[in-house]
XYZ file of N, CA and C in Angstrom:
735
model
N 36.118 0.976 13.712
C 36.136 1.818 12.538
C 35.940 3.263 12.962
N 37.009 3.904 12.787
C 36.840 5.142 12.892
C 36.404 6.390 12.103
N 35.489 7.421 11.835
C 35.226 8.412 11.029
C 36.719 8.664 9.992
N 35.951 8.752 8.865
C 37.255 9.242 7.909
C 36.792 10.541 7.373
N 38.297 10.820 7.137
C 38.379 12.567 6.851
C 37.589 12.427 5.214
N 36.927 13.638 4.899
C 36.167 13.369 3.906
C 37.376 14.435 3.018
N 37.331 13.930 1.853
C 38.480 14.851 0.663
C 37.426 15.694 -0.042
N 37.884 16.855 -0.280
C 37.311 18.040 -1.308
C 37.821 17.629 -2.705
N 36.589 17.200 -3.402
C 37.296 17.060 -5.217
C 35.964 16.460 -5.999
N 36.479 16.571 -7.074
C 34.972 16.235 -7.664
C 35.398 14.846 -8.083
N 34.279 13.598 -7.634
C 34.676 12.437 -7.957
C 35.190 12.060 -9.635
N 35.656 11.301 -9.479
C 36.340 10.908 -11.269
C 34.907 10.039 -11.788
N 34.544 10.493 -13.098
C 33.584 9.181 -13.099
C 33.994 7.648 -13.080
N 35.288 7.507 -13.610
C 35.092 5.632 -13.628
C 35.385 5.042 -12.087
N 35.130 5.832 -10.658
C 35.662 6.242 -9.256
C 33.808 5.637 -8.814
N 32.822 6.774 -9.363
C 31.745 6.704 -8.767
C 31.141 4.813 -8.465
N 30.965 5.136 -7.440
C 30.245 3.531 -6.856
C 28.701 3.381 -7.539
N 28.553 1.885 -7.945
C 26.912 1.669 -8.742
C 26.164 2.309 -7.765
N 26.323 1.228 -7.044
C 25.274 1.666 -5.737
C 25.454 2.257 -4.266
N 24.936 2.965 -3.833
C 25.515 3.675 -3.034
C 23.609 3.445 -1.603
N 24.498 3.387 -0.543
C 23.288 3.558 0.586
C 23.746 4.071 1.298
N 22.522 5.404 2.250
C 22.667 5.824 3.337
C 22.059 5.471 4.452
N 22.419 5.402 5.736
C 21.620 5.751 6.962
C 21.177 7.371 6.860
N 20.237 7.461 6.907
C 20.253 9.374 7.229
C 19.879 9.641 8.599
N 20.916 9.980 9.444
C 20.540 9.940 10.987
C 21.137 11.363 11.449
N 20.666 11.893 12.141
C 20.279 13.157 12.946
C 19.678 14.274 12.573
N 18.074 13.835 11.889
C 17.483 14.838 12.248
C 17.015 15.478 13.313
N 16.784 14.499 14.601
C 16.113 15.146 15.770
C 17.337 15.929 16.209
N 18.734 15.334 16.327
C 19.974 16.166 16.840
C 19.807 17.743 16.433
N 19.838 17.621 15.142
C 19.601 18.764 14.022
C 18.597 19.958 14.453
N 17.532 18.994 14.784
C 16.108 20.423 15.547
C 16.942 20.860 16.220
N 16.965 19.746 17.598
C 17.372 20.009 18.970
C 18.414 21.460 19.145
N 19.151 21.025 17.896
C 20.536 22.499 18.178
C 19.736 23.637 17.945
N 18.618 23.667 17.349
C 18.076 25.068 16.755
C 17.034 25.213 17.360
N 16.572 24.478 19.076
C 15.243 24.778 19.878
C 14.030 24.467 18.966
N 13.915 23.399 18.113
C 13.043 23.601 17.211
C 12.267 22.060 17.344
N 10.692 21.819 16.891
C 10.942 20.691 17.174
C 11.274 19.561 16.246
N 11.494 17.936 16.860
C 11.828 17.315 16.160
C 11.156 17.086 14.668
N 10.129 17.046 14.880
C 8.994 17.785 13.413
C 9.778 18.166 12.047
N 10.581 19.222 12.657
C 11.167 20.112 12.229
C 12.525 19.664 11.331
N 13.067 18.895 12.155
C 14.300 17.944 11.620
C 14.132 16.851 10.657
N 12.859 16.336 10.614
C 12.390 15.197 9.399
C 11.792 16.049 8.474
N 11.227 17.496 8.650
C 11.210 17.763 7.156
C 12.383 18.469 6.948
N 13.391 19.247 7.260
C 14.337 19.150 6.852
C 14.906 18.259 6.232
N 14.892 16.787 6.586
C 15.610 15.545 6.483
C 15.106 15.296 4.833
N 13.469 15.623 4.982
C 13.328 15.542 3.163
C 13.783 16.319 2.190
N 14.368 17.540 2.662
C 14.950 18.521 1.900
C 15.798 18.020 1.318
N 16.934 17.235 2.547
C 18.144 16.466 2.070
C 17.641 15.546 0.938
N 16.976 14.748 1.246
C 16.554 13.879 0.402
C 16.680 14.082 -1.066
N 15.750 15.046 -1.147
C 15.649 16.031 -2.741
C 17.028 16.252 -3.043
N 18.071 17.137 -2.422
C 18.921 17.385 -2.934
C 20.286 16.042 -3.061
N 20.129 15.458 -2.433
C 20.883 13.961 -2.442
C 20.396 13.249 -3.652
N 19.448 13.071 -3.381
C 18.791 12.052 -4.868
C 19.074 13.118 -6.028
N 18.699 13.956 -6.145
C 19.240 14.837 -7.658
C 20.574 14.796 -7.899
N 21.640 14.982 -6.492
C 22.844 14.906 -7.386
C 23.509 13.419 -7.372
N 22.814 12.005 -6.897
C 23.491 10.813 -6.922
C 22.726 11.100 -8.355
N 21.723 11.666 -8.993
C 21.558 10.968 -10.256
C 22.608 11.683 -11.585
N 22.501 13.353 -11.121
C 23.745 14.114 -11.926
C 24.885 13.239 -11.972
N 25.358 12.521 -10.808
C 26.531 12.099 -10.426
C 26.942 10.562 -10.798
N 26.001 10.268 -11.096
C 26.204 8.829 -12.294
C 25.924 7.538 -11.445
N 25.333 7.743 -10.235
C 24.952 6.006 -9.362
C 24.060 6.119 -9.567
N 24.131 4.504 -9.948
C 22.872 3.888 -10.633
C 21.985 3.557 -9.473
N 22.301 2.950 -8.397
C 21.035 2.837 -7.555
C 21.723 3.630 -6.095
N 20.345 3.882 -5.235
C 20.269 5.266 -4.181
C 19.629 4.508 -3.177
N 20.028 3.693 -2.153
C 19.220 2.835 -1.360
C 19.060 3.986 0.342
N 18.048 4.363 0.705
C 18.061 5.386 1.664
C 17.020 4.550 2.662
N 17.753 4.669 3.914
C 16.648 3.602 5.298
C 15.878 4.998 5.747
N 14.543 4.739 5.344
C 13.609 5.947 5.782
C 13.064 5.688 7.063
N 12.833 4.773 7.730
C 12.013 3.932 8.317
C 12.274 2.237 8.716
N 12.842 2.238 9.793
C 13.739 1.216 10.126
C 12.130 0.171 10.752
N 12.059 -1.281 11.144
C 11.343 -1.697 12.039
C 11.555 -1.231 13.546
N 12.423 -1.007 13.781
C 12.921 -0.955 14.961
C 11.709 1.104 14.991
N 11.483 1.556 14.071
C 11.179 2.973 14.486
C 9.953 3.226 14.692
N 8.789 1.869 15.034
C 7.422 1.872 15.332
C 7.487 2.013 17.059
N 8.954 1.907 17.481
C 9.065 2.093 19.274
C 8.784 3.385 19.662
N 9.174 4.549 18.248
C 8.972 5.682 18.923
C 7.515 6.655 19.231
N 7.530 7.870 19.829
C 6.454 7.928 20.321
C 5.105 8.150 18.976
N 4.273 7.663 19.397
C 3.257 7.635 18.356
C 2.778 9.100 16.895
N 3.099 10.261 18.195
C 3.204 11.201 17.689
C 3.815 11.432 16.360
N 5.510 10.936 17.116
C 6.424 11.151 15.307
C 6.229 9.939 14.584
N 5.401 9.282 14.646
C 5.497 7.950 13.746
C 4.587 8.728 12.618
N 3.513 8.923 13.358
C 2.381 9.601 12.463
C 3.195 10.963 11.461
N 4.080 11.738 12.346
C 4.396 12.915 11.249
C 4.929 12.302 10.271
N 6.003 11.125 11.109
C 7.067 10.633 9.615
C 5.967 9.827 8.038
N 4.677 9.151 8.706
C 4.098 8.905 7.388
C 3.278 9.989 6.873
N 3.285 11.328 7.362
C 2.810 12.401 6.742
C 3.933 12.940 6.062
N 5.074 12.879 6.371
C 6.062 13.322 5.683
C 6.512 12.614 4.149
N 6.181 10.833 4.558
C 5.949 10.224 3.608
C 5.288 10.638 2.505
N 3.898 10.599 2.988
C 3.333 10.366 1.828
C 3.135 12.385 0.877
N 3.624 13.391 1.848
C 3.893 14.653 1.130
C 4.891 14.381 -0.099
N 6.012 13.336 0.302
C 7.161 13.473 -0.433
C 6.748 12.551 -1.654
N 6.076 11.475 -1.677
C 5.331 10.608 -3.094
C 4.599 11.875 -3.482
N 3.577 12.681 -3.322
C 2.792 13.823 -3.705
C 3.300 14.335 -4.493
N 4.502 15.372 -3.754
C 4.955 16.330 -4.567
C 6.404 15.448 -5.286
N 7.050 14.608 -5.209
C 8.148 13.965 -5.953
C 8.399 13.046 -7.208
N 6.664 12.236 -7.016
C 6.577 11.141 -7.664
C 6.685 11.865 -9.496
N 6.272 12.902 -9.580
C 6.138 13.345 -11.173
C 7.696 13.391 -11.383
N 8.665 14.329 -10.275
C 9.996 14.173 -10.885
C 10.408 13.283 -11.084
N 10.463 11.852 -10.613
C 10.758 10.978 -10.533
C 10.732 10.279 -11.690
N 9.506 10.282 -11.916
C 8.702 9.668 -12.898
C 9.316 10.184 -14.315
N 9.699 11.790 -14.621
C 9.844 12.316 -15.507
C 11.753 12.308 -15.832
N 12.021 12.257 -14.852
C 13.722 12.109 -15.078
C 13.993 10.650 -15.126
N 12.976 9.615 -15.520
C 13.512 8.114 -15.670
C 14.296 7.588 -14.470
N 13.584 7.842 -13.276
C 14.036 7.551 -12.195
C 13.396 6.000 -11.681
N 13.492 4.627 -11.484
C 12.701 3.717 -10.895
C 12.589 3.993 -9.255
N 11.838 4.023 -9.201
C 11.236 3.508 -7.492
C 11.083 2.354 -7.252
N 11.756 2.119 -6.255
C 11.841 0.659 -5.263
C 11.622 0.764 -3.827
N 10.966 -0.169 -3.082
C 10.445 -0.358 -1.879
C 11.220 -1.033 -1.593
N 12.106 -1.078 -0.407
C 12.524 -2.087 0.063
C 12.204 -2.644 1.510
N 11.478 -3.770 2.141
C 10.865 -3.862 3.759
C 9.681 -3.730 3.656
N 9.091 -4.210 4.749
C 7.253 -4.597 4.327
C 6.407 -3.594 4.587
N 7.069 -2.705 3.519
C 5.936 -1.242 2.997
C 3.912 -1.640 3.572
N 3.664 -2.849 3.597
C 2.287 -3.839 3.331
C 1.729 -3.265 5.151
N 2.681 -3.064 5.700
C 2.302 -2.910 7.312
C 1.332 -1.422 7.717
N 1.913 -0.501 6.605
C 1.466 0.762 6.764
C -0.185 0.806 6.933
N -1.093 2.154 6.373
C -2.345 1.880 6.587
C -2.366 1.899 5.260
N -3.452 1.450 5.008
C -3.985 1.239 3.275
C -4.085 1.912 2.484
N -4.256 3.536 2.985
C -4.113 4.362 1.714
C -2.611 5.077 1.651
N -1.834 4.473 2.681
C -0.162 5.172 2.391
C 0.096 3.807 1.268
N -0.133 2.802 1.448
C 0.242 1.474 0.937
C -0.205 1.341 -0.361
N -1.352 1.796 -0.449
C -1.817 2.143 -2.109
C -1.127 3.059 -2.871
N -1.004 4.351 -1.877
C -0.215 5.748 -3.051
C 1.649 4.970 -2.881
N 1.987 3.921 -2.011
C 3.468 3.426 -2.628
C 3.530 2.549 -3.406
N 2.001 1.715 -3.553
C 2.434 0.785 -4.991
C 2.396 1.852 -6.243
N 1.420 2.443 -5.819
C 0.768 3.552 -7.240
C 2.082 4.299 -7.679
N 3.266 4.713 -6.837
C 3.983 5.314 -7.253
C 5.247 4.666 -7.772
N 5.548 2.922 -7.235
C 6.078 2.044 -7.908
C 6.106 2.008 -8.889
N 4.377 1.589 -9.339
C 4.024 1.172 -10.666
C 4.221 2.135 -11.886
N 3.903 3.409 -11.759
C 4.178 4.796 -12.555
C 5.991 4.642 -12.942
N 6.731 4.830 -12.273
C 8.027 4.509 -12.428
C 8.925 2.889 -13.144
N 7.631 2.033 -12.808
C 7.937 0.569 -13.312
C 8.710 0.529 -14.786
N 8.492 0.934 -15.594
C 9.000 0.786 -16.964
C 10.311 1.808 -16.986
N 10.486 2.761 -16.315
C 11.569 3.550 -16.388
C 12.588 2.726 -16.452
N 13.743 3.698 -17.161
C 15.009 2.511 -17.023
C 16.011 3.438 -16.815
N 16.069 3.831 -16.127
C 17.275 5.012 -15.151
C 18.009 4.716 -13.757
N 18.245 5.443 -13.255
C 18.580 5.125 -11.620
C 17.510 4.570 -10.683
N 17.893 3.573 -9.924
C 17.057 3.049 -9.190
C 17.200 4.057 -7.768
N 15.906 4.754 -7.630
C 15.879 5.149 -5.659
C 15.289 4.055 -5.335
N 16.036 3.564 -4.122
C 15.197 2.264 -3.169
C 14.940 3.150 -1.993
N 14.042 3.023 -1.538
C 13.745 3.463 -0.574
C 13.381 2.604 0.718
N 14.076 2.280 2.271
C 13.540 1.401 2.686
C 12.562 1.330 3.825
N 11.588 0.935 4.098
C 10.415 1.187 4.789
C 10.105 0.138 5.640
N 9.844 -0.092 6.638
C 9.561 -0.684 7.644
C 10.096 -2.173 7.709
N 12.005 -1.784 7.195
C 12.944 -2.442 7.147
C 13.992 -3.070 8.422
N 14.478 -4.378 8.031
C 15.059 -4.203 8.905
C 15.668 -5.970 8.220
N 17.208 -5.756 8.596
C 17.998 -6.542 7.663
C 18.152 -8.331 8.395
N 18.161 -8.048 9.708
C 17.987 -9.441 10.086
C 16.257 -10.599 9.933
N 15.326 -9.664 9.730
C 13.973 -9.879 9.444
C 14.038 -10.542 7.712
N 14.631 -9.580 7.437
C 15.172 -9.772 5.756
C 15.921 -11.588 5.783
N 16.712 -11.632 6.430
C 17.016 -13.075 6.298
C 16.701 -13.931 6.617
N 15.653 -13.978 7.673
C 14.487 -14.634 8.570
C 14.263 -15.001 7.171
N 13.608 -14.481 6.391
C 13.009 -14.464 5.598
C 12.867 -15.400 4.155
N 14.146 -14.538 4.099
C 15.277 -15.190 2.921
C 15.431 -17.062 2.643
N 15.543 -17.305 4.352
C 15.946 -18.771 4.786
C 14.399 -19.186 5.175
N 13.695 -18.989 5.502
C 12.145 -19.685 5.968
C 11.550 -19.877 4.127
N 11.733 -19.181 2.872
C 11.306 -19.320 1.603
C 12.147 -20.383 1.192
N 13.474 -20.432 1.298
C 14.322 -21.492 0.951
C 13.799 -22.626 1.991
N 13.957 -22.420 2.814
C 13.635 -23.851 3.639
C 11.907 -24.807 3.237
N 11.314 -23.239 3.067
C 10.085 -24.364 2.453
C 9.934 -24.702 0.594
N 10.877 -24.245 0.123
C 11.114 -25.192 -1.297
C 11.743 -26.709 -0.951
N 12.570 -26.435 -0.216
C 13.610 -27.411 0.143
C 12.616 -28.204 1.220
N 11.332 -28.279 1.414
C 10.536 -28.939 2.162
C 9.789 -29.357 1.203
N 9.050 -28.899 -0.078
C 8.225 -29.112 -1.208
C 8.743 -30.168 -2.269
N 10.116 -30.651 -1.716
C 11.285 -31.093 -2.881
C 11.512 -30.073 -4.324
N 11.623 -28.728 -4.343
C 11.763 -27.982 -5.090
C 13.176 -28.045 -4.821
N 13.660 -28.325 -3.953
C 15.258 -27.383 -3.751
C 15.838 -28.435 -2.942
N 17.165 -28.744 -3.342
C 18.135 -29.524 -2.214
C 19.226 -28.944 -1.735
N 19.051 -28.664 -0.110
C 19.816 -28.115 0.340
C 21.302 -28.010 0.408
N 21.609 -28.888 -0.127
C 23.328 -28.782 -0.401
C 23.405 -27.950 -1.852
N 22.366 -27.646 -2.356
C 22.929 -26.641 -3.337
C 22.391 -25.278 -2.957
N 22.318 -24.765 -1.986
C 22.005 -23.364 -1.160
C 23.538 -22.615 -1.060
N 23.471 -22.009 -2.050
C 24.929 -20.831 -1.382
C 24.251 -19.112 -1.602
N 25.693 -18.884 -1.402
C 25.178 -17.093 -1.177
C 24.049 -16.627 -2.318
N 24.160 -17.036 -3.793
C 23.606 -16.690 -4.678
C 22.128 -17.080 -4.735
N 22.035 -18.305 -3.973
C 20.411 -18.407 -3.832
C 19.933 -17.552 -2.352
N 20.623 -17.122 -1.455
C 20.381 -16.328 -0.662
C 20.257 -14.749 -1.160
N 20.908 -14.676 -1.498
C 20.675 -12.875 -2.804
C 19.491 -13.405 -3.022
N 19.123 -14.287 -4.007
C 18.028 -13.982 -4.892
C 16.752 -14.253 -4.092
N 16.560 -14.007 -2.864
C 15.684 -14.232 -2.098
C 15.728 -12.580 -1.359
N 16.239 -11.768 -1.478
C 16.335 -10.918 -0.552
C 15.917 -9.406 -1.238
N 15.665 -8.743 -0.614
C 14.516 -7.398 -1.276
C 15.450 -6.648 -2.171
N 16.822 -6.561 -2.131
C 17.537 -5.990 -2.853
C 18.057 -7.339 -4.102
N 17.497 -8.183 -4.784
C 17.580 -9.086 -5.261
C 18.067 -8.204 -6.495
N 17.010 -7.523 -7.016
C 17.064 -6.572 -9.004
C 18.164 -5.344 -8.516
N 18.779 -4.889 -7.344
C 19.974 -4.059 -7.662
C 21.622 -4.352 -7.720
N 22.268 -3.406 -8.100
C 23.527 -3.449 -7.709
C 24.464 -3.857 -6.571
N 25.566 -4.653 -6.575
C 25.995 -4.847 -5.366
C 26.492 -3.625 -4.666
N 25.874 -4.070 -3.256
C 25.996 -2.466 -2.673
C 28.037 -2.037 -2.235
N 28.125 -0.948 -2.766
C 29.427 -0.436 -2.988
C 29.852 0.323 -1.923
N 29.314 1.304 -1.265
C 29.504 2.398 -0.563
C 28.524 2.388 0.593
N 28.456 2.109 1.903
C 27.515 2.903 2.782
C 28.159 4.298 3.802
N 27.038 5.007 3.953
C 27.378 6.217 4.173
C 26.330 6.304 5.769
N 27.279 6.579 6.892
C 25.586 7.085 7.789
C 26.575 8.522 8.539
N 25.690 9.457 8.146
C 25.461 10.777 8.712
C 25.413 10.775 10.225
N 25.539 11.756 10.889
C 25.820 12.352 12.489
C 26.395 11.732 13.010
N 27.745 11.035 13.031
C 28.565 10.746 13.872
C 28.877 9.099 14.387
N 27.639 8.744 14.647
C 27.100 7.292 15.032
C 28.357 6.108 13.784
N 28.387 5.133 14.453
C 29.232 4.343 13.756
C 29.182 2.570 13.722
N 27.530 2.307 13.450
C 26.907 1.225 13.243
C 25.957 0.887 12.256
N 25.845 -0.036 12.151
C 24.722 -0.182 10.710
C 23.410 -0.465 11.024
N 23.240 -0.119 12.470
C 21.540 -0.533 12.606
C 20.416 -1.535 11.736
N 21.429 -2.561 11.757
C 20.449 -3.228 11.024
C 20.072 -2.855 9.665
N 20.723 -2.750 9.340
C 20.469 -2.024 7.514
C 21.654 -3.053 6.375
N 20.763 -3.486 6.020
C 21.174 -4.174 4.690
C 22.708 -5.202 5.354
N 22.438 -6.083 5.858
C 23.708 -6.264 6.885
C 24.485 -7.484 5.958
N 23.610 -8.068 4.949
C 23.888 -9.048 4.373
C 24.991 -8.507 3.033
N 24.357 -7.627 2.692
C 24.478 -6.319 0.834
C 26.166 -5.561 1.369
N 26.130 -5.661 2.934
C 26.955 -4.662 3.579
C 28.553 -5.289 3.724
N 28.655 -6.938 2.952
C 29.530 -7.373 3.280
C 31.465 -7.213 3.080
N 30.934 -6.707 2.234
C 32.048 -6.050 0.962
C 32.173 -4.815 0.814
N 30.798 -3.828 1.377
C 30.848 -2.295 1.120
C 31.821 -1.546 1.417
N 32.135 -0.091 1.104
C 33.223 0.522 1.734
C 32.188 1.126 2.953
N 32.682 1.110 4.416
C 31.434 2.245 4.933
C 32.320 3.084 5.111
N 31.471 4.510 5.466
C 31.935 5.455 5.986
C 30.811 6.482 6.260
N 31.648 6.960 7.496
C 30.596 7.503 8.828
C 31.047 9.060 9.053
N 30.254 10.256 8.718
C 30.349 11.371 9.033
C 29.742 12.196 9.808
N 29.999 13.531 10.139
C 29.681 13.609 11.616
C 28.931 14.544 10.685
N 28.247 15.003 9.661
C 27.394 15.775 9.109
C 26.114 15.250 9.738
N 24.942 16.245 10.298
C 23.937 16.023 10.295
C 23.119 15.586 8.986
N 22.067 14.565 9.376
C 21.339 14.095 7.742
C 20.853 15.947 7.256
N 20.164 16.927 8.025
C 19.665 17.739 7.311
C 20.547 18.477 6.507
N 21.903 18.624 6.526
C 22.398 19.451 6.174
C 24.118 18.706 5.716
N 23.549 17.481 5.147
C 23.971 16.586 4.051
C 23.349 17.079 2.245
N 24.396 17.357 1.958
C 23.697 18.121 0.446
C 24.674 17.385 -0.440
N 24.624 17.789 -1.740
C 25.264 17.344 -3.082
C 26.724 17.820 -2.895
N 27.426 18.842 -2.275
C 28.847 18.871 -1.990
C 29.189 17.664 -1.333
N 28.557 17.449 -0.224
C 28.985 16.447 0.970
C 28.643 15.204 0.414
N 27.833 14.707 -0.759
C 28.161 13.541 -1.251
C 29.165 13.093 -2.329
N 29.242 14.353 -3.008
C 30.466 14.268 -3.718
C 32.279 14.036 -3.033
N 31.941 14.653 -1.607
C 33.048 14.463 -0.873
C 32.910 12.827 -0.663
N 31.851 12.333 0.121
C 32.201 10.808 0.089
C 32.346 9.848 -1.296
N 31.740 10.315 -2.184
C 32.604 9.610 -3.325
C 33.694 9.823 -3.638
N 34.005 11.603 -3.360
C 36.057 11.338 -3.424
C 36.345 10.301 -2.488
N 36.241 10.283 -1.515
C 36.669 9.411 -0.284
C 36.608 7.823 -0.804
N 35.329 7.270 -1.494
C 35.549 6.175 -2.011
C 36.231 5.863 -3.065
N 36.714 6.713 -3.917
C 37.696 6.840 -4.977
C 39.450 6.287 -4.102
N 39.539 7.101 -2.904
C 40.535 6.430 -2.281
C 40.989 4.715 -1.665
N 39.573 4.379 -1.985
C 39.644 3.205 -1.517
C 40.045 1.974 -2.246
N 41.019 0.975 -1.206
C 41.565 -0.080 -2.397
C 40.552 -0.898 -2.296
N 40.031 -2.124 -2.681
C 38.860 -2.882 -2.278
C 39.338 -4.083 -3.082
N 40.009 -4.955 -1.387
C 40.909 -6.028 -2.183
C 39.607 -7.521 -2.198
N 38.448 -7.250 -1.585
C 37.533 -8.258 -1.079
C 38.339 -9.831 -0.931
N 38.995 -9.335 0.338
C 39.387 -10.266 0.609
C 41.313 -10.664 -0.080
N 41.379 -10.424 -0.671
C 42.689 -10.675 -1.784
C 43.942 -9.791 -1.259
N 45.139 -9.831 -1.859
C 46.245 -9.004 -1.805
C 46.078 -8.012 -2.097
């Protein structure tokens, strides 16, 4: 799969995808070009954030699934682990009221439960505040990771189907969805990953089966509301025969 040219236009609404997910990848690239440090590139990276999530919601998708925090990103050095959950929990601080106030839901997706106890408290706390909203879903995913996800998925099914709750010849895809963290959203429509890279790292690999992807060489920091409107023109081009003529 090769990078596709992104089109200048303002998406059509009956065009826009429900759900839409990103990888957001190159913030450290992003410092690096500007001698700055990597620090520097994840709060940038929340800037994006802000301005991405405001215009997927102007822009009519219903859910915003963004990999903040992969499993795989406890390898790196201890240092940025710690900034990235300071960066975290700045962005619940100062975000959670907008959120809250534009009928936005918050969703966790990945075992948020690993963190330390008071990041883990201010992400249920900011769940729960948003719980009754009935607007666009932001998922946000946190100490995610999509093959863990089906570990998962299949070890819950396998022990119903051990309890005599469940007989395994009636296991298809639909009881596999409804086991999986993205169970209450939209089927995922669109993935998008920023700086160039052209893999899904383990992100939603199951949700990803049918998606359109597409891979741009935009850095995540300096991914804004033009440049997502360009990939929804881009998915507007797309035929999506799933499978069919």
């Amino acid at each position: 799969m090769s990078s596709v040219p992104i089109l200048s236009a303002v998406p059509v609404a009956a065009l826009v995808p429900r759900h839409v997910a990103i990888i957001m990848d190159g913030n450290g690239r992003w410092a690096k070009k500007r001698f700055l440090p990597r620090f520097a590139g994840h709060k940038a990276g929340v800037e994006a954030v802000r301005k991405v999530t405001r215009a997927a919601r102007a822009m009519g998708i219903e859910a915003l699934t963004l990999y903040a925090f992969s499993s795989e990103n406890w390898r790196r050095p201890a240092e940025e682990v710690s900034d990235l959950m300071g960066l975290l929990r700045h962005f619940i601080r100062s975000d959670i009221d907008e959120l809250a106030r534009e009928n936005v839901r918050l969703r966790v997706i990945g075992d948020y439960h690993s963190f330390s106890a008071d990041l883990v408290a201010m992400v249920d706390d900011a769940i729960a505040r948003t719980a009754s909203n009935t607007g666009p879903i932001l998922a946000i995913a946190l100490n995610y990771g999509a093959q863990a996800e089906l570990v998962i998925a299949a070890r819950r099914l396998a022990e119903r189907a051990a309890r005599g709750e469940l007989d395994p010849a009636t296991i298809d895809s639909d009881a596999i969805e409804a086991e999986l963290d993205t169970r209450d959203l939209p089927p995922l429509d669109l993935m998008i990953r920023t700086s160039g890279e052209q893999r899904l790292s383990n992100f939603l690999l199951w949700q990803a089966a049918y998606a359109e992807l597409l891979f741009v060489d935009t850095l995540w920091p300096d991914f804004d509301a033009a440049a997502l409107g360009d990939a929804i023109a881009a998915f507007g081009t797309r035929q999506r025969r799933y499978g069919g003529l």
